[in-house]
Amino acid sequence: MDALKRLRRFAPQTVLGLVIVLGVLSLWQAWDIASHLREEARETSRIYGRIVGSLSDPTPGADTEVLLDLVEEIRNRGVPLVVTDSAGAVTAAANLPFPEGTAHPRLEEYIASLDRVNPPIRIPGVGYIHYGPLPIAGRIKWIGILQLGLLLTAVAVGIWAYRTAVRRDRERLWVAMARESAHQMGTPLMSAAAWIERLADGASDRAEIARRLRQDLDRLERVAQRFERIGRPAAREKVALGVVAEKIAAYFRPRLPRHANPITLTVHAPVSGPSITGDPVLLEWALEALVRNSVDALSGRGGHIEITVAAQGKTASLAVSDDGPGVPAEVLGTLFEPGVTTKTGGWGIGLALVRRIVEDVHGGRLELRNSARGATFVAHLPIGG
């Protein structure tokens, strides 16, 4: 298990290392091919010069000497060559891969293999020249195979690293969801326990206690409905965003601090709408998480929270703004990822959950407008659903 964790940790470095190796090999291959081509050009130019020189040399036998030298130079090039006459008999050969030379029993098979690589050249009065590739061709082929192997390895490691990251995020999300469920159930359970204790002490206001217990039970039922939605298709029904905003505001107002560092909450929503097609339970959950995020930002300093519902064209917007310190710059890039939080003891589930509800479930877009004078989260939702 420890080895697997270390492997996951160093997966990005592994991918980067493979890419670097692939790049170095590519550069080395290009440089090596360029060097051989320069050498070939130099040798070809030298051979051409010798031929021209022999044509102008009046010395008897000079041309024959040059031809013999050229034959030796061509042999030194390393290209396998076999010359056959019109009847197919071997008359000359160079750079054969076996020491027996033209006496090798499988010479005809070897000639056929050369012809499969390159068609033979017909020379009138001589016959046919069968030739193979340059020695460097084999090196290029194996380097290409090596590069392909490294590329496939890099792609495989990259896919593995991506899937590992997705699985890690999913695990973090489930852990955070479990903690969030425990947190949301804990508050009404503690409240219910307190009311039950008052009943046990013989409290006279039984009707009020029963009403409060009913509120706690309703809260627990809403929490259960929310988590019941996870992993299931979302409900599709008409949802009035103004009603959702007022409902969440009504839940928070009695629970906001009123004396030391008070927090106020207002709602601006048109009476007639807008309405969208969506899941009311999940939308309430998302809005509650945004308001709770603003409450946490204003904790200990006080301030104002504003919920604004508006519509423009075919898009409705649900915005939550506060006049707190804003979102720190160091977490802006990862703010909506599970586990990312600026609150001590926070679990980093709220904003990640909001983004999933807005973007994945309802096909909308979650936007952050951040400044030193506060933060505004805007959920853009399609009215058509």
CSV table of C-alpha atoms in Angstrom, one decimal:
chain,number,residue,atom,x,y,z
A,1,MET,CA,0.0,0.0,0.0
A,2,ASP,CA,2.8,2.4,0.9
A,3,ALA,CA,4.5,1.6,-2.4
A,4,LEU,CA,1.3,2.3,-4.3
A,5,LYS,CA,0.9,5.7,-2.5
A,6,ARG,CA,4.5,6.6,-3.4
A,7,LEU,CA,3.9,5.5,-7.0
A,8,ARG,CA,0.8,7.7,-7.2
A,9,ARG,CA,2.7,10.6,-5.7
A,10,PHE,CA,5.5,10.4,-8.2
A,11,ALA,CA,3.3,9.7,-11.3
A,12,PRO,CA,3.4,13.3,-12.6
A,13,GLN,CA,7.2,13.3,-12.3
A,14,THR,CA,7.3,10.0,-14.1
A,15,VAL,CA,5.3,11.3,-17.0
A,16,LEU,CA,7.5,14.4,-17.2
A,17,GLY,CA,10.6,12.3,-17.1
A,18,LEU,CA,9.3,10.1,-20.0
A,19,VAL,CA,8.5,13.2,-22.0
A,20,ILE,CA,12.0,14.6,-21.5
A,21,VAL,CA,13.5,11.3,-22.5
A,22,LEU,CA,11.3,11.2,-25.6
A,23,GLY,CA,12.4,14.7,-26.5
A,24,VAL,CA,16.1,14.0,-26.0
A,25,LEU,CA,15.8,10.9,-28.2
A,26,SER,CA,14.0,12.8,-30.9
A,27,LEU,CA,16.7,15.5,-30.9
A,28,TRP,CA,19.5,12.9,-30.9
A,29,GLN,CA,17.8,11.1,-33.8
A,30,ALA,CA,17.5,14.3,-35.8
A,31,TRP,CA,21.1,15.2,-35.2
A,32,ASP,CA,22.3,11.7,-36.0
A,33,ILE,CA,20.4,11.6,-39.3
A,34,ALA,CA,21.6,15.1,-40.2
A,35,SER,CA,25.3,14.0,-39.5
A,36,HIS,CA,24.9,11.0,-41.8
A,37,LEU,CA,23.3,13.0,-44.5
A,38,ARG,CA,26.2,15.5,-44.4
A,39,GLU,CA,28.7,12.6,-44.6
A,40,GLU,CA,26.8,11.1,-47.5
A,41,ALA,CA,26.8,14.5,-49.3
A,42,ARG,CA,30.5,14.9,-48.7
A,43,GLU,CA,31.4,11.4,-50.0
A,44,THR,CA,29.1,11.8,-53.0
A,45,SER,CA,30.9,15.1,-53.8
A,46,ARG,CA,34.3,13.5,-53.4
A,47,ILE,CA,33.3,10.6,-55.7
A,48,TYR,CA,32.0,13.0,-58.3
A,49,GLY,CA,35.2,15.0,-58.1
A,50,ARG,CA,37.3,11.9,-58.6
A,51,ILE,CA,35.2,10.9,-61.7
A,52,VAL,CA,35.6,14.3,-63.2
A,53,GLY,CA,39.3,14.3,-62.4
A,54,SER,CA,39.8,10.9,-64.1
A,55,LEU,CA,38.1,12.0,-67.3
A,56,SER,CA,40.6,14.9,-67.6
A,57,ASP,CA,43.6,12.8,-66.6
A,58,PRO,CA,45.6,11.8,-69.7
A,59,THR,CA,47.6,9.1,-67.8
A,60,PRO,CA,46.9,5.6,-69.4
A,61,GLY,CA,44.8,3.5,-67.0
A,62,ALA,CA,43.9,6.4,-64.8
A,63,ASP,CA,40.2,5.8,-65.4
A,64,THR,CA,40.5,2.1,-64.5
A,65,GLU,CA,42.3,2.9,-61.3
A,66,VAL,CA,39.6,5.4,-60.3
A,67,LEU,CA,36.9,2.9,-61.0
A,68,LEU,CA,38.5,0.3,-58.8
A,69,ASP,CA,38.9,2.9,-56.0
A,70,LEU,CA,35.2,3.7,-56.4
A,71,VAL,CA,34.2,0.1,-56.1
A,72,GLU,CA,36.1,-0.1,-52.9
A,73,GLU,CA,34.6,3.1,-51.5
A,74,ILE,CA,31.1,1.9,-52.4
A,75,ARG,CA,31.9,-1.4,-50.6
A,76,ASN,CA,32.9,0.6,-47.6
A,77,ARG,CA,29.6,2.4,-47.5
A,78,GLY,CA,28.1,-0.8,-46.0
A,79,VAL,CA,25.2,-1.1,-48.5
A,80,PRO,CA,24.5,-4.8,-49.3
A,81,LEU,CA,24.9,-5.2,-53.1
A,82,VAL,CA,24.5,-8.3,-55.4
A,83,VAL,CA,25.0,-8.1,-59.2
A,84,THR,CA,23.3,-10.8,-61.3
A,85,ASP,CA,23.4,-11.4,-65.1
A,86,SER,CA,20.3,-11.7,-67.2
A,87,ALA,CA,20.2,-15.4,-66.4
A,88,GLY,CA,20.2,-14.7,-62.6
A,89,ALA,CA,23.7,-15.9,-62.0
A,90,VAL,CA,25.6,-13.9,-59.4
A,91,THR,CA,28.6,-12.0,-60.9
A,92,ALA,CA,29.5,-9.8,-58.0
A,93,ALA,CA,28.5,-9.0,-54.4
A,94,ALA,CA,29.5,-6.7,-51.6
A,95,ASN,CA,28.6,-6.3,-47.9
A,96,LEU,CA,26.8,-9.7,-47.6
A,97,PRO,CA,25.6,-10.6,-44.1
A,98,PHE,CA,27.3,-14.0,-44.1
A,99,PRO,CA,31.0,-14.9,-44.4
A,100,GLU,CA,30.6,-17.4,-47.1
A,101,GLY,CA,29.9,-14.7,-49.7
A,102,THR,CA,28.3,-15.8,-52.9
A,103,ALA,CA,28.8,-19.5,-51.9
A,104,HIS,CA,26.1,-19.2,-49.2
A,105,PRO,CA,23.3,-21.7,-49.9
A,106,ARG,CA,20.6,-19.2,-49.1
A,107,LEU,CA,21.9,-16.4,-51.3
A,108,GLU,CA,18.9,-16.5,-53.7
A,109,GLU,CA,16.6,-16.1,-50.7
A,110,TYR,CA,18.6,-13.2,-49.5
A,111,ILE,CA,18.5,-11.6,-53.0
A,112,ALA,CA,14.7,-11.9,-53.0
A,113,SER,CA,14.6,-10.2,-49.6
A,114,LEU,CA,16.6,-7.3,-51.0
A,115,ASP,CA,14.2,-7.0,-53.9
A,116,ARG,CA,11.2,-6.8,-51.5
A,117,VAL,CA,12.9,-3.8,-49.9
A,118,ASN,CA,14.1,-2.1,-53.1
A,119,PRO,CA,13.3,-3.1,-56.7
A,120,PRO,CA,16.4,-4.2,-58.6
A,121,ILE,CA,18.1,-1.8,-61.0
A,122,ARG,CA,18.5,-3.1,-64.6
A,123,ILE,CA,21.9,-2.1,-66.2
A,124,PRO,CA,22.1,-2.9,-70.0
A,125,GLY,CA,24.9,-5.2,-70.8
A,126,VAL,CA,25.5,-6.0,-67.1
A,127,GLY,CA,22.3,-7.4,-65.7
A,128,TYR,CA,20.6,-6.5,-62.4
A,129,ILE,CA,21.8,-4.7,-59.3
A,130,HIS,CA,20.0,-5.9,-56.1
A,131,TYR,CA,20.6,-3.6,-53.1
A,132,GLY,CA,19.5,-3.1,-49.5
A,133,PRO,CA,19.1,-0.2,-47.2
A,134,LEU,CA,21.8,2.0,-45.8
A,135,PRO,CA,23.1,0.7,-42.4
A,136,ILE,CA,21.6,3.8,-40.7
A,137,ALA,CA,18.1,2.7,-41.8
A,138,GLY,CA,18.1,-0.1,-39.2
A,139,ARG,CA,19.1,2.3,-36.4
A,140,ILE,CA,16.3,4.7,-37.5
A,141,LYS,CA,13.8,1.9,-37.4
A,142,TRP,CA,14.7,0.8,-33.9
A,143,ILE,CA,14.8,4.4,-32.6
A,144,GLY,CA,11.3,4.9,-34.0
A,145,ILE,CA,10.1,1.8,-32.3
A,146,LEU,CA,11.7,2.9,-29.1
A,147,GLN,CA,10.1,6.4,-29.4
A,148,LEU,CA,6.7,4.8,-30.1
A,149,GLY,CA,7.1,2.6,-27.0
A,150,LEU,CA,8.1,5.6,-24.8
A,151,LEU,CA,5.1,7.6,-26.2
A,152,LEU,CA,2.7,4.8,-25.5
A,153,THR,CA,4.2,4.4,-22.0
A,154,ALA,CA,3.9,8.1,-21.4
A,155,VAL,CA,0.2,8.1,-22.5
A,156,ALA,CA,-0.5,5.0,-20.4
A,157,VAL,CA,1.1,6.6,-17.3
A,158,GLY,CA,-0.8,9.8,-18.0
A,159,ILE,CA,-4.1,8.0,-18.2
A,160,TRP,CA,-3.3,6.1,-15.1
A,161,ALA,CA,-2.3,9.3,-13.3
A,162,TYR,CA,-5.6,11.0,-14.4
A,163,ARG,CA,-7.7,8.1,-13.3
A,164,THR,CA,-5.9,8.0,-10.0
A,165,ALA,CA,-6.5,11.7,-9.5
A,166,VAL,CA,-10.2,11.3,-10.3
A,167,ARG,CA,-10.5,8.4,-7.9
A,168,ARG,CA,-8.7,10.4,-5.2
A,169,ASP,CA,-11.1,13.3,-5.7
A,170,ARG,CA,-14.0,10.9,-5.6
A,171,GLU,CA,-12.7,9.5,-2.3
A,172,ARG,CA,-12.2,12.9,-0.9
A,173,LEU,CA,-15.7,13.9,-1.9
A,174,TRP,CA,-17.3,10.8,-0.3
A,175,VAL,CA,-15.3,11.5,2.9
A,176,ALA,CA,-16.4,15.1,2.9
A,177,MET,CA,-20.0,14.1,2.2
A,178,ALA,CA,-20.0,11.7,5.1
A,179,ARG,CA,-18.7,14.5,7.4
A,180,GLU,CA,-21.2,16.9,6.0
A,181,SER,CA,-24.1,14.5,6.6
A,182,ALA,CA,-22.9,14.0,10.2
A,183,HIS,CA,-22.7,17.8,10.6
A,184,GLN,CA,-26.1,18.5,9.2
A,185,MET,CA,-27.8,15.8,11.2
A,186,GLY,CA,-25.9,16.7,14.4
A,187,THR,CA,-27.5,20.1,14.9
A,188,PRO,CA,-31.2,19.0,14.8
A,189,LEU,CA,-30.3,15.9,16.8
A,190,MET,CA,-28.7,18.0,19.5
A,191,SER,CA,-31.7,20.3,19.6
A,192,ALA,CA,-34.1,17.4,19.8
A,193,ALA,CA,-32.1,15.9,22.6
A,194,ALA,CA,-32.3,19.2,24.5
A,195,TRP,CA,-36.1,19.4,24.1
A,196,ILE,CA,-36.5,15.8,25.2
A,197,GLU,CA,-34.4,16.6,28.3
A,198,ARG,CA,-36.8,19.5,29.1
A,199,LEU,CA,-39.7,17.2,28.8
A,200,ALA,CA,-38.0,14.8,31.2
A,201,ASP,CA,-37.6,17.7,33.6
A,202,GLY,CA,-41.4,18.3,33.6
A,203,ALA,CA,-41.5,21.4,31.4
A,204,SER,CA,-45.0,22.9,31.2
A,205,ASP,CA,-44.7,24.4,27.6
A,206,ARG,CA,-45.3,21.0,26.0
A,207,ALA,CA,-47.0,22.5,22.9
A,208,GLU,CA,-44.0,24.8,22.2
A,209,ILE,CA,-41.6,21.9,22.7
A,210,ALA,CA,-43.6,19.7,20.4
A,211,ARG,CA,-43.5,22.4,17.7
A,212,ARG,CA,-39.7,22.7,18.1
A,213,LEU,CA,-39.3,19.0,17.9
A,214,ARG,CA,-41.4,19.0,14.7
A,215,GLN,CA,-39.0,21.6,13.2
A,216,ASP,CA,-36.0,19.4,14.1
A,217,LEU,CA,-37.7,16.4,12.5
A,218,ASP,CA,-38.5,18.4,9.4
A,219,ARG,CA,-34.8,19.4,9.3
A,220,LEU,CA,-33.7,15.8,9.6
A,221,GLU,CA,-36.1,14.8,6.8
A,222,ARG,CA,-34.7,17.5,4.5
A,223,VAL,CA,-31.2,16.3,5.2
A,224,ALA,CA,-32.2,12.7,4.4
A,225,GLN,CA,-33.9,13.9,1.2
A,226,ARG,CA,-30.7,15.7,0.1
A,227,PHE,CA,-28.5,12.7,0.6
A,228,GLU,CA,-31.1,10.4,-1.0
A,229,ARG,CA,-30.6,12.4,-4.2
A,230,ILE,CA,-26.9,11.4,-4.4
A,231,GLY,CA,-26.3,8.8,-7.1
A,232,ARG,CA,-29.9,9.1,-8.4
A,233,PRO,CA,-31.4,11.1,-11.4
A,234,ALA,CA,-32.3,14.6,-10.3
A,235,ALA,CA,-36.0,15.5,-10.1
A,236,ARG,CA,-37.2,17.7,-12.9
A,237,GLU,CA,-40.0,20.0,-11.9
A,238,LYS,CA,-40.8,23.7,-12.0
A,239,VAL,CA,-38.9,25.6,-9.3
A,240,ALA,CA,-39.5,29.3,-8.4
A,241,LEU,CA,-36.1,30.6,-7.4
A,242,GLY,CA,-37.6,33.5,-5.4
A,243,VAL,CA,-39.5,31.0,-3.3
A,244,VAL,CA,-36.3,29.0,-2.7
A,245,ALA,CA,-34.4,32.2,-1.7
A,246,GLU,CA,-37.1,33.2,0.8
A,247,LYS,CA,-37.2,29.7,2.3
A,248,ILE,CA,-33.5,29.6,2.9
A,249,ALA,CA,-33.5,33.2,4.2
A,250,ALA,CA,-36.3,32.2,6.7
A,251,TYR,CA,-34.2,29.3,7.9
A,252,PHE,CA,-31.1,31.4,8.5
A,253,ARG,CA,-32.5,34.7,9.9
A,254,PRO,CA,-33.3,33.3,13.4
A,255,ARG,CA,-29.9,31.7,13.6
A,256,LEU,CA,-27.8,34.8,12.7
A,257,PRO,CA,-26.0,36.7,15.4
A,258,ARG,CA,-27.9,39.9,16.4
A,259,HIS,CA,-25.9,41.5,19.2
A,260,ALA,CA,-22.1,41.2,19.0
A,261,ASN,CA,-21.0,41.5,15.4
A,262,PRO,CA,-24.5,41.1,13.9
A,263,ILE,CA,-25.1,39.7,10.5
A,264,THR,CA,-28.1,40.7,8.4
A,265,LEU,CA,-29.7,39.0,5.5
A,266,THR,CA,-31.9,40.4,2.8
A,267,VAL,CA,-33.5,38.9,-0.4
A,268,HIS,CA,-34.2,40.7,-3.6
A,269,ALA,CA,-36.4,38.6,-5.9
A,270,PRO,CA,-39.1,39.5,-8.4
A,271,VAL,CA,-42.6,38.3,-7.3
A,272,SER,CA,-43.4,36.7,-10.6
A,273,GLY,CA,-40.3,34.6,-11.1
A,274,PRO,CA,-38.0,33.5,-12.6
A,275,SER,CA,-38.7,29.8,-12.5
A,276,ILE,CA,-36.5,27.0,-13.9
A,277,THR,CA,-36.9,23.3,-14.4
A,278,GLY,CA,-34.8,21.5,-11.8
A,279,ASP,CA,-34.6,19.7,-8.5
A,280,PRO,CA,-35.9,21.9,-5.6
A,281,VAL,CA,-34.2,19.9,-2.9
A,282,LEU,CA,-30.8,20.2,-4.5
A,283,LEU,CA,-31.2,23.8,-5.4
A,284,GLU,CA,-32.1,24.6,-1.7
A,285,TRP,CA,-29.0,22.7,-0.7
A,286,ALA,CA,-26.8,24.7,-3.0
A,287,LEU,CA,-28.2,28.0,-1.9
A,288,GLU,CA,-27.9,27.0,1.8
A,289,ALA,CA,-24.3,26.1,1.2
A,290,LEU,CA,-23.6,29.5,-0.4
A,291,VAL,CA,-25.3,31.4,2.4
A,292,ARG,CA,-23.5,29.4,5.0
A,293,ASN,CA,-20.2,30.2,3.3
A,294,SER,CA,-21.0,33.9,3.6
A,295,VAL,CA,-22.0,33.5,7.2
A,296,ASP,CA,-18.6,31.8,7.9
A,297,ALA,CA,-16.8,34.7,6.1
A,298,LEU,CA,-18.6,37.3,8.3
A,299,SER,CA,-18.2,35.3,11.6
A,300,GLY,CA,-16.5,37.4,14.3
A,301,ARG,CA,-16.7,40.7,12.3
A,302,GLY,CA,-20.4,41.0,11.3
A,303,GLY,CA,-21.8,42.3,8.0
A,304,HIS,CA,-24.5,41.9,5.4
A,305,ILE,CA,-25.5,39.1,3.2
A,306,GLU,CA,-27.7,39.6,0.1
A,307,ILE,CA,-29.5,37.0,-2.0
A,308,THR,CA,-30.5,38.3,-5.4
A,309,VAL,CA,-32.7,36.5,-8.0
A,310,ALA,CA,-32.8,37.8,-11.5
A,311,ALA,CA,-33.4,36.8,-15.1
A,312,GLN,CA,-31.9,37.8,-18.4
A,313,GLY,CA,-33.1,36.2,-21.6
A,314,LYS,CA,-33.1,32.4,-21.2
A,315,THR,CA,-30.9,32.4,-18.1
A,316,ALA,CA,-31.8,32.9,-14.5
A,317,SER,CA,-29.3,33.9,-11.9
A,318,LEU,CA,-29.2,33.2,-8.2
A,319,ALA,CA,-26.5,35.3,-6.5
A,320,VAL,CA,-25.2,35.4,-2.9
A,321,SER,CA,-23.0,38.3,-1.9
A,322,ASP,CA,-21.4,39.5,1.3
A,323,ASP,CA,-19.2,42.4,2.4
A,324,GLY,CA,-16.6,40.2,4.0
A,325,PRO,CA,-12.9,40.0,3.3
A,326,GLY,CA,-13.3,38.1,0.0
A,327,VAL,CA,-11.7,34.8,-1.1
A,328,PRO,CA,-7.9,34.6,-0.5
A,329,ALA,CA,-5.9,34.6,-3.7
A,330,GLU,CA,-4.0,31.4,-2.9
A,331,VAL,CA,-7.2,29.3,-3.1
A,332,LEU,CA,-8.9,30.9,-6.1
A,333,GLY,CA,-7.6,28.2,-8.5
A,334,THR,CA,-8.8,25.3,-6.4
A,335,LEU,CA,-11.8,26.8,-4.5
A,336,PHE,CA,-14.4,24.5,-6.0
A,337,GLU,CA,-12.4,21.3,-5.5
A,338,PRO,CA,-13.4,18.9,-2.7
A,339,GLY,CA,-11.4,19.3,0.5
A,340,VAL,CA,-10.4,22.9,-0.3
A,341,THR,CA,-11.4,25.3,2.5
A,342,THR,CA,-10.3,28.6,4.1
A,343,LYS,CA,-12.1,27.8,7.4
A,344,THR,CA,-10.2,26.2,10.3
A,345,GLY,CA,-11.8,22.8,10.8
A,346,GLY,CA,-13.7,23.0,7.5
A,347,TRP,CA,-14.2,20.0,5.3
A,348,GLY,CA,-14.2,21.8,1.9
A,349,ILE,CA,-17.5,20.2,0.7
A,350,GLY,CA,-19.9,23.1,0.4
A,351,LEU,CA,-18.6,24.9,-2.8
A,352,ALA,CA,-17.7,21.6,-4.5
A,353,LEU,CA,-21.2,20.4,-3.9
A,354,VAL,CA,-22.7,23.7,-5.2
A,355,ARG,CA,-20.7,23.5,-8.4
A,356,ARG,CA,-21.9,19.9,-9.0
A,357,ILE,CA,-25.5,20.8,-8.4
A,358,VAL,CA,-25.3,23.9,-10.6
A,359,GLU,CA,-23.2,22.7,-13.5
A,360,ASP,CA,-23.5,18.9,-13.5
A,361,VAL,CA,-27.1,18.5,-12.5
A,362,HIS,CA,-28.7,21.6,-13.9
A,363,GLY,CA,-26.4,22.4,-16.8
A,364,GLY,CA,-25.6,25.9,-15.5
A,365,ARG,CA,-22.5,27.8,-14.6
A,366,LEU,CA,-21.1,28.9,-11.2
A,367,GLU,CA,-19.2,32.2,-11.1
A,368,LEU,CA,-17.2,33.9,-8.4
A,369,ARG,CA,-16.8,37.7,-8.4
A,370,ASN,CA,-14.2,38.4,-5.8
A,371,SER,CA,-12.8,41.6,-4.3
A,372,ALA,CA,-11.4,43.0,-1.1
A,373,ARG,CA,-14.9,44.3,-0.3
A,374,GLY,CA,-16.5,40.9,-0.4
A,375,ALA,CA,-17.4,37.9,-2.5
A,376,THR,CA,-20.3,37.2,-4.8
A,377,PHE,CA,-21.2,33.7,-6.0
A,378,VAL,CA,-23.6,33.6,-8.9
A,379,ALA,CA,-25.3,30.5,-10.2
A,380,HIS,CA,-26.4,31.0,-13.8
A,381,LEU,CA,-29.2,28.5,-14.6
A,382,PRO,CA,-31.0,27.8,-17.9
A,383,ILE,CA,-34.7,28.7,-17.6
A,384,GLY,CA,-35.6,26.0,-20.1
A,385,GLY,CA,-34.0,23.4,-17.8
